[in-house]
Every structure is written in structure tokens, then in C-alpha cells.
Amino acid sequence: MLGGFGSISFTDIRGSDQFLKNLFKMKPAPGRGQALDCGAGIGRVSKGLLMSWFDRVDLAEQDGAFCETAGKELEGTGKLGTIYNKGLQEFVPEEGKYDLIWSQWVLGHLTDEDIVEFFFRCTKALRRNGLMVIKENFTNGDKPELDRCDSSVTRPLALMKQLLTKGNLRVVKELRQKDFPKGLYPVYMIALKPIINGS
């Protein structure tokens, strides 16, 4: 969710779309069959981005009301797969199912330990040549910052990269989102592949 900055949605989707376009130019490129939207909310990213690129999109979201809204919003697209009403700290995606796993603005609600375990499960869920993408806010400093309003944590990019490595993921492409309003945290898109998996 956008936390009061709904006006940035178009810019956000445009940046993500260009990032995905560049990922599909990679050799070997990921397939375009099945994607998973993690922390999907009401399906904004699924509808605005992922369904333009993939034949079918599953959603994982812990808020039941959001899941219900997403189902209604996306049912007419012909591309809606399964909506999993689970938090990422407990969600176990099906092994070998996904060409892309997209996780945006949700990792700040997980502990470091939960993030590492989530990453491990995602590596097992990727198909051959599959990718995971995280899109998150990052601090400018070298320490995590706590948001006392929603208890989320914004981490330094260096710390997230440590967690990625612990979770068996390596960076294959990284890009800072452009054209967001001043005063917001820097937002980065990071494409990842398993270190050990055969992908």
C-alpha cells in the first residue's frame, strides 16, 4: 500500500514496467507463464504490472479484506490464479511454480530471521531461469529505522543484501526508482537469482 502517496502509483508502475522489460532482455530470460505477487494488498501491482507480462498471477496477502477486494478487482482479467490469505512469515509457495516472484513494500513488516527464511522458500519456488524481484524503501544511513506508526522497519541497502545472501539469493540487476517526490526514502528494485538451485 502507498501510505498516503497514492499519486505515485503511476510513476511506481512505470518504473517497475521498465525494470521488467530489461529483465526479459537477459539471456537466458525468465518465462512469462506464472508470477507471484507477495504482500499483494488489493492487487494494485498484479493488475497494473504483472498481468501485462504473465499468463497467470497468484497473490499472497495476509489481510483478508484486501484479499476479498483483490479477488473482485481481478476476477475479470482472465489471469487471476490463487489468492493465498497468508502472511509471508508463514507462506510457503509451491516448489518450482513461478517464473517471477515480486515482493514490494512488505519486507519492512518482517523480522530479519523471517526475511531470510522467506527468501529460502522463494528460491525453491522459482522455475528454471526464474527471478525474484524485491522493491523496497531503504534508509540513507547505516542503521535500520523504525516507523512507530505501523511498526515497520526500513533497512539500509547493505543490510538487505546481507539478508539476501543468507537467504541463498544473489543480485543480478539493481536500479533506483526515479521521479518519486523528494522527502521519501530511496526506493530500489533488485532482481535476484538463487545462488544454489540450478536456476
PDB file of C-alpha atoms in Angstrom:
ATOM      1  CA  MET A   1       0.000   0.000   0.000  1.00  0.00           C
ATOM      2  CA  LEU A   2       1.114   3.547  -0.632  1.00  0.00           C
ATOM      3  CA  GLY A   3       0.637   5.106   2.800  1.00  0.00           C
ATOM      4  CA  GLY A   4      -0.848   8.411   1.680  1.00  0.00           C
ATOM      5  CA  PHE A   5       1.201   8.705  -1.511  1.00  0.00           C
ATOM      6  CA  GLY A   6      -1.374   7.312  -3.941  1.00  0.00           C
ATOM      7  CA  SER A   7      -0.286   9.847  -6.543  1.00  0.00           C
ATOM      8  CA  ILE A   8       2.999   7.992  -7.041  1.00  0.00           C
ATOM      9  CA  SER A   9       1.290   4.799  -8.223  1.00  0.00           C
ATOM     10  CA  PHE A  10       1.639   5.624 -11.933  1.00  0.00           C
ATOM     11  CA  THR A  11       5.319   6.506 -11.536  1.00  0.00           C
ATOM     12  CA  ASP A  12       5.874   3.360  -9.488  1.00  0.00           C
ATOM     13  CA  ILE A  13       4.268   1.064 -12.064  1.00  0.00           C
ATOM     14  CA  ARG A  14       6.065   2.780 -14.944  1.00  0.00           C
ATOM     15  CA  GLY A  15       9.435   2.272 -13.258  1.00  0.00           C
ATOM     16  CA  SER A  16       8.660  -1.349 -12.465  1.00  0.00           C
ATOM     17  CA  ASP A  17       7.489  -1.999 -16.017  1.00  0.00           C
ATOM     18  CA  GLN A  18      10.740  -0.678 -17.477  1.00  0.00           C
ATOM     19  CA  PHE A  19      12.713  -2.772 -15.000  1.00  0.00           C
ATOM     20  CA  LEU A  20      10.808  -5.917 -16.022  1.00  0.00           C
ATOM     21  CA  LYS A  21      11.301  -5.089 -19.690  1.00  0.00           C
ATOM     22  CA  ASN A  22      15.054  -5.060 -19.121  1.00  0.00           C
ATOM     23  CA  LEU A  23      14.909  -8.351 -17.219  1.00  0.00           C
ATOM     24  CA  PHE A  24      13.260 -10.037 -20.188  1.00  0.00           C
ATOM     25  CA  LYS A  25      16.198  -8.937 -22.348  1.00  0.00           C
ATOM     26  CA  MET A  26      18.530 -11.037 -20.201  1.00  0.00           C
ATOM     27  CA  LYS A  27      19.953 -14.288 -21.544  1.00  0.00           C
ATOM     28  CA  PRO A  28      18.514 -16.637 -20.518  1.00  0.00           C
ATOM     29  CA  ALA A  29      15.319 -14.717 -19.857  1.00  0.00           C
ATOM     30  CA  PRO A  30      12.682 -15.850 -17.379  1.00  0.00           C
ATOM     31  CA  GLY A  31       9.498 -17.390 -18.710  1.00  0.00           C
ATOM     32  CA  ARG A  32       6.223 -15.488 -18.845  1.00  0.00           C
ATOM     33  CA  GLY A  33       3.861 -18.131 -17.579  1.00  0.00           C
ATOM     34  CA  GLN A  34       3.355 -17.705 -13.853  1.00  0.00           C
ATOM     35  CA  ALA A  35       4.087 -14.895 -11.388  1.00  0.00           C
ATOM     36  CA  LEU A  36       3.546 -14.450  -7.658  1.00  0.00           C
ATOM     37  CA  ASP A  37       2.737 -11.078  -6.068  1.00  0.00           C
ATOM     38  CA  CYS A  38       3.853 -11.077  -2.417  1.00  0.00           C
ATOM     39  CA  GLY A  39       2.280  -8.632   0.014  1.00  0.00           C
ATOM     40  CA  ALA A  40      -0.197  -8.004  -2.775  1.00  0.00           C
ATOM     41  CA  GLY A  41      -2.641  -5.755  -0.939  1.00  0.00           C
ATOM     42  CA  ILE A  42      -5.689  -5.145  -3.124  1.00  0.00           C
ATOM     43  CA  GLY A  43      -3.867  -6.254  -6.271  1.00  0.00           C
ATOM     44  CA  ARG A  44      -2.514  -2.915  -7.495  1.00  0.00           C
ATOM     45  CA  VAL A  45       0.789  -4.352  -8.723  1.00  0.00           C
ATOM     46  CA  SER A  46      -0.823  -7.517 -10.061  1.00  0.00           C
ATOM     47  CA  LYS A  47      -3.321  -5.560 -12.139  1.00  0.00           C
ATOM     48  CA  GLY A  48      -1.118  -2.657 -13.182  1.00  0.00           C
ATOM     49  CA  LEU A  49       2.090  -4.566 -13.852  1.00  0.00           C
ATOM     50  CA  LEU A  50       2.304  -8.334 -13.562  1.00  0.00           C
ATOM     51  CA  MET A  51      -0.799  -9.230 -15.558  1.00  0.00           C
ATOM     52  CA  SER A  52       0.617  -7.299 -18.507  1.00  0.00           C
ATOM     53  CA  TRP A  53       3.601  -9.639 -18.583  1.00  0.00           C
ATOM     54  CA  PHE A  54       2.414 -13.025 -17.297  1.00  0.00           C
ATOM     55  CA  ASP A  55      -0.291 -15.514 -18.237  1.00  0.00           C
ATOM     56  CA  ARG A  56      -1.317 -16.107 -14.641  1.00  0.00           C
ATOM     57  CA  VAL A  57      -0.650 -14.323 -11.370  1.00  0.00           C
ATOM     58  CA  ASP A  58      -1.047 -15.653  -7.827  1.00  0.00           C
ATOM     59  CA  LEU A  59      -1.291 -13.300  -4.850  1.00  0.00           C
ATOM     60  CA  ALA A  60      -0.139 -13.688  -1.246  1.00  0.00           C
ATOM     61  CA  GLU A  61      -1.657 -11.244   1.257  1.00  0.00           C
ATOM     62  CA  GLN A  62      -2.294 -11.585   4.980  1.00  0.00           C
ATOM     63  CA  ASP A  63      -5.225  -9.130   5.215  1.00  0.00           C
ATOM     64  CA  GLY A  64      -8.471 -10.956   4.466  1.00  0.00           C
ATOM     65  CA  ALA A  65     -10.343  -7.816   3.432  1.00  0.00           C
ATOM     66  CA  PHE A  66      -7.601  -6.937   0.947  1.00  0.00           C
ATOM     67  CA  CYS A  67      -7.769 -10.469  -0.473  1.00  0.00           C
ATOM     68  CA  GLU A  68     -11.519 -10.122  -0.987  1.00  0.00           C
ATOM     69  CA  THR A  69     -11.130  -6.769  -2.721  1.00  0.00           C
ATOM     70  CA  ALA A  70      -8.322  -8.094  -4.922  1.00  0.00           C
ATOM     71  CA  GLY A  71     -10.459 -11.043  -5.958  1.00  0.00           C
ATOM     72  CA  LYS A  72     -13.265  -8.751  -7.089  1.00  0.00           C
ATOM     73  CA  GLU A  73     -10.869  -6.377  -8.853  1.00  0.00           C
ATOM     74  CA  LEU A  74      -9.018  -9.085 -10.743  1.00  0.00           C
ATOM     75  CA  GLU A  75     -11.618 -11.764 -11.445  1.00  0.00           C
ATOM     76  CA  GLY A  76     -12.447 -10.359 -14.867  1.00  0.00           C
ATOM     77  CA  THR A  77      -8.861 -10.278 -16.113  1.00  0.00           C
ATOM     78  CA  GLY A  78      -8.683 -13.946 -17.039  1.00  0.00           C
ATOM     79  CA  LYS A  79      -5.240 -14.062 -15.452  1.00  0.00           C
ATOM     80  CA  LEU A  80      -6.011 -14.440 -11.760  1.00  0.00           C
ATOM     81  CA  GLY A  81      -4.613 -17.579 -10.203  1.00  0.00           C
ATOM     82  CA  THR A  82      -4.834 -18.364  -6.495  1.00  0.00           C
ATOM     83  CA  ILE A  83      -5.102 -15.781  -3.729  1.00  0.00           C
ATOM     84  CA  TYR A  84      -3.317 -17.009  -0.608  1.00  0.00           C
ATOM     85  CA  ASN A  85      -4.555 -15.311   2.561  1.00  0.00           C
ATOM     86  CA  LYS A  86      -1.297 -15.713   4.491  1.00  0.00           C
ATOM     87  CA  GLY A  87       1.479 -13.553   5.869  1.00  0.00           C
ATOM     88  CA  LEU A  88       4.876 -14.009   4.242  1.00  0.00           C
ATOM     89  CA  GLN A  89       6.390 -15.215   7.512  1.00  0.00           C
ATOM     90  CA  GLU A  90       4.289 -18.388   7.171  1.00  0.00           C
ATOM     91  CA  PHE A  91       3.531 -18.584   3.447  1.00  0.00           C
ATOM     92  CA  VAL A  92       5.185 -21.495   1.640  1.00  0.00           C
ATOM     93  CA  PRO A  93       4.990 -21.081  -2.154  1.00  0.00           C
ATOM     94  CA  GLU A  94       4.752 -24.209  -4.266  1.00  0.00           C
ATOM     95  CA  GLU A  95       8.147 -25.510  -5.355  1.00  0.00           C
ATOM     96  CA  GLY A  96       9.153 -24.913  -8.970  1.00  0.00           C
ATOM     97  CA  LYS A  97       5.990 -22.988  -9.854  1.00  0.00           C
ATOM     98  CA  TYR A  98       6.992 -19.409 -10.633  1.00  0.00           C
ATOM     99  CA  ASP A  99       8.853 -17.592 -13.393  1.00  0.00           C
ATOM    100  CA  LEU A 100       8.815 -14.431 -11.277  1.00  0.00           C
ATOM    101  CA  ILE A 101       8.207 -13.676  -7.616  1.00  0.00           C
ATOM    102  CA  TRP A 102       7.557  -9.980  -6.966  1.00  0.00           C
ATOM    103  CA  SER A 103       7.738  -8.614  -3.418  1.00  0.00           C
ATOM    104  CA  GLN A 104       7.057  -4.900  -2.928  1.00  0.00           C
ATOM    105  CA  TRP A 105       6.816  -2.703   0.169  1.00  0.00           C
ATOM    106  CA  VAL A 106       6.212  -5.595   2.543  1.00  0.00           C
ATOM    107  CA  LEU A 107       9.575  -6.800   3.898  1.00  0.00           C
ATOM    108  CA  GLY A 108       9.640  -3.967   6.423  1.00  0.00           C
ATOM    109  CA  HIS A 109       6.950  -5.819   8.356  1.00  0.00           C
ATOM    110  CA  LEU A 110       9.105  -8.945   8.750  1.00  0.00           C
ATOM    111  CA  THR A 111      11.991  -9.642  11.118  1.00  0.00           C
ATOM    112  CA  ASP A 112      15.450 -10.307   9.693  1.00  0.00           C
ATOM    113  CA  GLU A 113      15.023 -14.008  10.501  1.00  0.00           C
ATOM    114  CA  ASP A 114      11.624 -14.192   8.793  1.00  0.00           C
ATOM    115  CA  ILE A 115      13.022 -12.463   5.710  1.00  0.00           C
ATOM    116  CA  VAL A 116      15.877 -14.953   5.364  1.00  0.00           C
ATOM    117  CA  GLU A 117      13.506 -17.902   5.704  1.00  0.00           C
ATOM    118  CA  PHE A 118      11.081 -16.312   3.232  1.00  0.00           C
ATOM    119  CA  PHE A 119      13.897 -15.861   0.708  1.00  0.00           C
ATOM    120  CA  PHE A 120      14.904 -19.505   1.084  1.00  0.00           C
ATOM    121  CA  ARG A 121      11.357 -20.654   0.379  1.00  0.00           C
ATOM    122  CA  CYS A 122      11.175 -18.394  -2.658  1.00  0.00           C
ATOM    123  CA  THR A 123      14.359 -19.826  -4.177  1.00  0.00           C
ATOM    124  CA  LYS A 124      12.716 -23.246  -4.114  1.00  0.00           C
ATOM    125  CA  ALA A 125       9.562 -21.883  -5.744  1.00  0.00           C
ATOM    126  CA  LEU A 126      11.316 -20.499  -8.825  1.00  0.00           C
ATOM    127  CA  ARG A 127      11.295 -22.277 -12.166  1.00  0.00           C
ATOM    128  CA  ARG A 128      14.433 -22.658 -14.244  1.00  0.00           C
ATOM    129  CA  ASN A 129      15.659 -19.165 -15.199  1.00  0.00           C
ATOM    130  CA  GLY A 130      13.146 -17.705 -12.763  1.00  0.00           C
ATOM    131  CA  LEU A 131      13.777 -14.453 -10.915  1.00  0.00           C
ATOM    132  CA  MET A 132      12.721 -12.819  -7.699  1.00  0.00           C
ATOM    133  CA  VAL A 133      12.342  -9.041  -7.528  1.00  0.00           C
ATOM    134  CA  ILE A 134      12.129  -7.014  -4.346  1.00  0.00           C
ATOM    135  CA  LYS A 135      11.129  -3.352  -4.407  1.00  0.00           C
ATOM    136  CA  GLU A 136      11.582  -1.603  -1.094  1.00  0.00           C
ATOM    137  CA  ASN A 137      12.392   1.644   0.670  1.00  0.00           C
ATOM    138  CA  PHE A 138      15.923   1.869   2.035  1.00  0.00           C
ATOM    139  CA  THR A 139      17.494   4.243   4.521  1.00  0.00           C
ATOM    140  CA  ASN A 140      20.202   6.713   3.609  1.00  0.00           C
ATOM    141  CA  GLY A 141      22.099   5.801   6.771  1.00  0.00           C
ATOM    142  CA  ASP A 142      23.717   2.623   8.014  1.00  0.00           C
ATOM    143  CA  LYS A 143      21.126   1.635  10.622  1.00  0.00           C
ATOM    144  CA  PRO A 144      17.516   0.386  10.384  1.00  0.00           C
ATOM    145  CA  GLU A 145      14.828   2.954  11.142  1.00  0.00           C
ATOM    146  CA  LEU A 146      11.576   2.088  12.934  1.00  0.00           C
ATOM    147  CA  ASP A 147       8.251   3.623  11.918  1.00  0.00           C
ATOM    148  CA  ARG A 148       6.350   3.900  15.189  1.00  0.00           C
ATOM    149  CA  CYS A 149       3.030   4.352  13.372  1.00  0.00           C
ATOM    150  CA  ASP A 150       2.937   0.910  11.767  1.00  0.00           C
ATOM    151  CA  SER A 151       5.926  -0.782  13.478  1.00  0.00           C
ATOM    152  CA  SER A 152       7.630  -1.367  10.134  1.00  0.00           C
ATOM    153  CA  VAL A 153      11.402  -1.237   9.722  1.00  0.00           C
ATOM    154  CA  THR A 154      13.259   0.481   6.889  1.00  0.00           C
ATOM    155  CA  ARG A 155      16.644  -1.135   6.419  1.00  0.00           C
ATOM    156  CA  PRO A 156      19.899   0.047   4.856  1.00  0.00           C
ATOM    157  CA  LEU A 157      20.534  -1.439   1.422  1.00  0.00           C
ATOM    158  CA  ALA A 158      23.734  -3.071   2.691  1.00  0.00           C
ATOM    159  CA  LEU A 159      21.821  -4.916   5.415  1.00  0.00           C
ATOM    160  CA  MET A 160      19.217  -6.162   2.947  1.00  0.00           C
ATOM    161  CA  LYS A 161      21.984  -7.511   0.728  1.00  0.00           C
ATOM    162  CA  GLN A 162      23.368  -9.439   3.697  1.00  0.00           C
ATOM    163  CA  LEU A 163      19.927 -10.961   4.266  1.00  0.00           C
ATOM    164  CA  LEU A 164      19.643 -11.819   0.575  1.00  0.00           C
ATOM    165  CA  THR A 165      22.921 -13.717   0.675  1.00  0.00           C
ATOM    166  CA  LYS A 166      21.857 -15.570   3.820  1.00  0.00           C
ATOM    167  CA  GLY A 167      18.630 -16.446   2.010  1.00  0.00           C
ATOM    168  CA  ASN A 168      20.532 -18.033  -0.925  1.00  0.00           C
ATOM    169  CA  LEU A 169      19.969 -15.154  -3.354  1.00  0.00           C
ATOM    170  CA  ARG A 170      22.376 -13.115  -5.472  1.00  0.00           C
ATOM    171  CA  VAL A 171      21.798  -9.781  -7.179  1.00  0.00           C
ATOM    172  CA  VAL A 172      21.612  -9.828 -10.988  1.00  0.00           C
ATOM    173  CA  LYS A 173      20.245  -6.309 -11.541  1.00  0.00           C
ATOM    174  CA  GLU A 174      19.630  -3.300  -9.323  1.00  0.00           C
ATOM    175  CA  LEU A 175      18.021   0.048 -10.107  1.00  0.00           C
ATOM    176  CA  ARG A 176      16.836   3.030  -8.094  1.00  0.00           C
ATOM    177  CA  GLN A 177      13.276   4.146  -8.807  1.00  0.00           C
ATOM    178  CA  LYS A 178      13.226   7.569 -10.453  1.00  0.00           C
ATOM    179  CA  ASP A 179      10.859  10.530 -10.180  1.00  0.00           C
ATOM    180  CA  PHE A 180       9.439   9.930  -6.714  1.00  0.00           C
ATOM    181  CA  PRO A 181       8.728  13.041  -4.586  1.00  0.00           C
ATOM    182  CA  LYS A 182      11.567  14.466  -2.554  1.00  0.00           C
ATOM    183  CA  GLY A 183      11.480  13.533   1.096  1.00  0.00           C
ATOM    184  CA  LEU A 184      10.708   9.866   0.535  1.00  0.00           C
ATOM    185  CA  TYR A 185      13.161   7.103   1.282  1.00  0.00           C
ATOM    186  CA  PRO A 186      15.185   5.907  -1.722  1.00  0.00           C
ATOM    187  CA  VAL A 187      13.373   3.021  -3.430  1.00  0.00           C
ATOM    188  CA  TYR A 188      15.332   0.283  -5.184  1.00  0.00           C
ATOM    189  CA  MET A 189      14.281  -2.590  -7.416  1.00  0.00           C
ATOM    190  CA  ILE A 190      16.567  -5.596  -7.069  1.00  0.00           C
ATOM    191  CA  ALA A 191      16.381  -8.662  -9.314  1.00  0.00           C
ATOM    192  CA  LEU A 192      17.661 -11.877  -7.777  1.00  0.00           C
ATOM    193  CA  LYS A 193      18.554 -15.439  -8.627  1.00  0.00           C
ATOM    194  CA  PRO A 194      19.313 -18.369  -6.348  1.00  0.00           C
ATOM    195  CA  ILE A 195      22.983 -18.837  -5.516  1.00  0.00           C
ATOM    196  CA  ILE A 196      22.486 -22.601  -5.432  1.00  0.00           C
ATOM    197  CA  ASN A 197      19.468 -24.033  -7.224  1.00  0.00           C
ATOM    198  CA  GLY A 198      20.224 -24.653 -10.871  1.00  0.00           C
ATOM    199  CA  SER A 199      18.234 -21.607 -11.977  1.00  0.00           C
TER     200      SER A 199
END
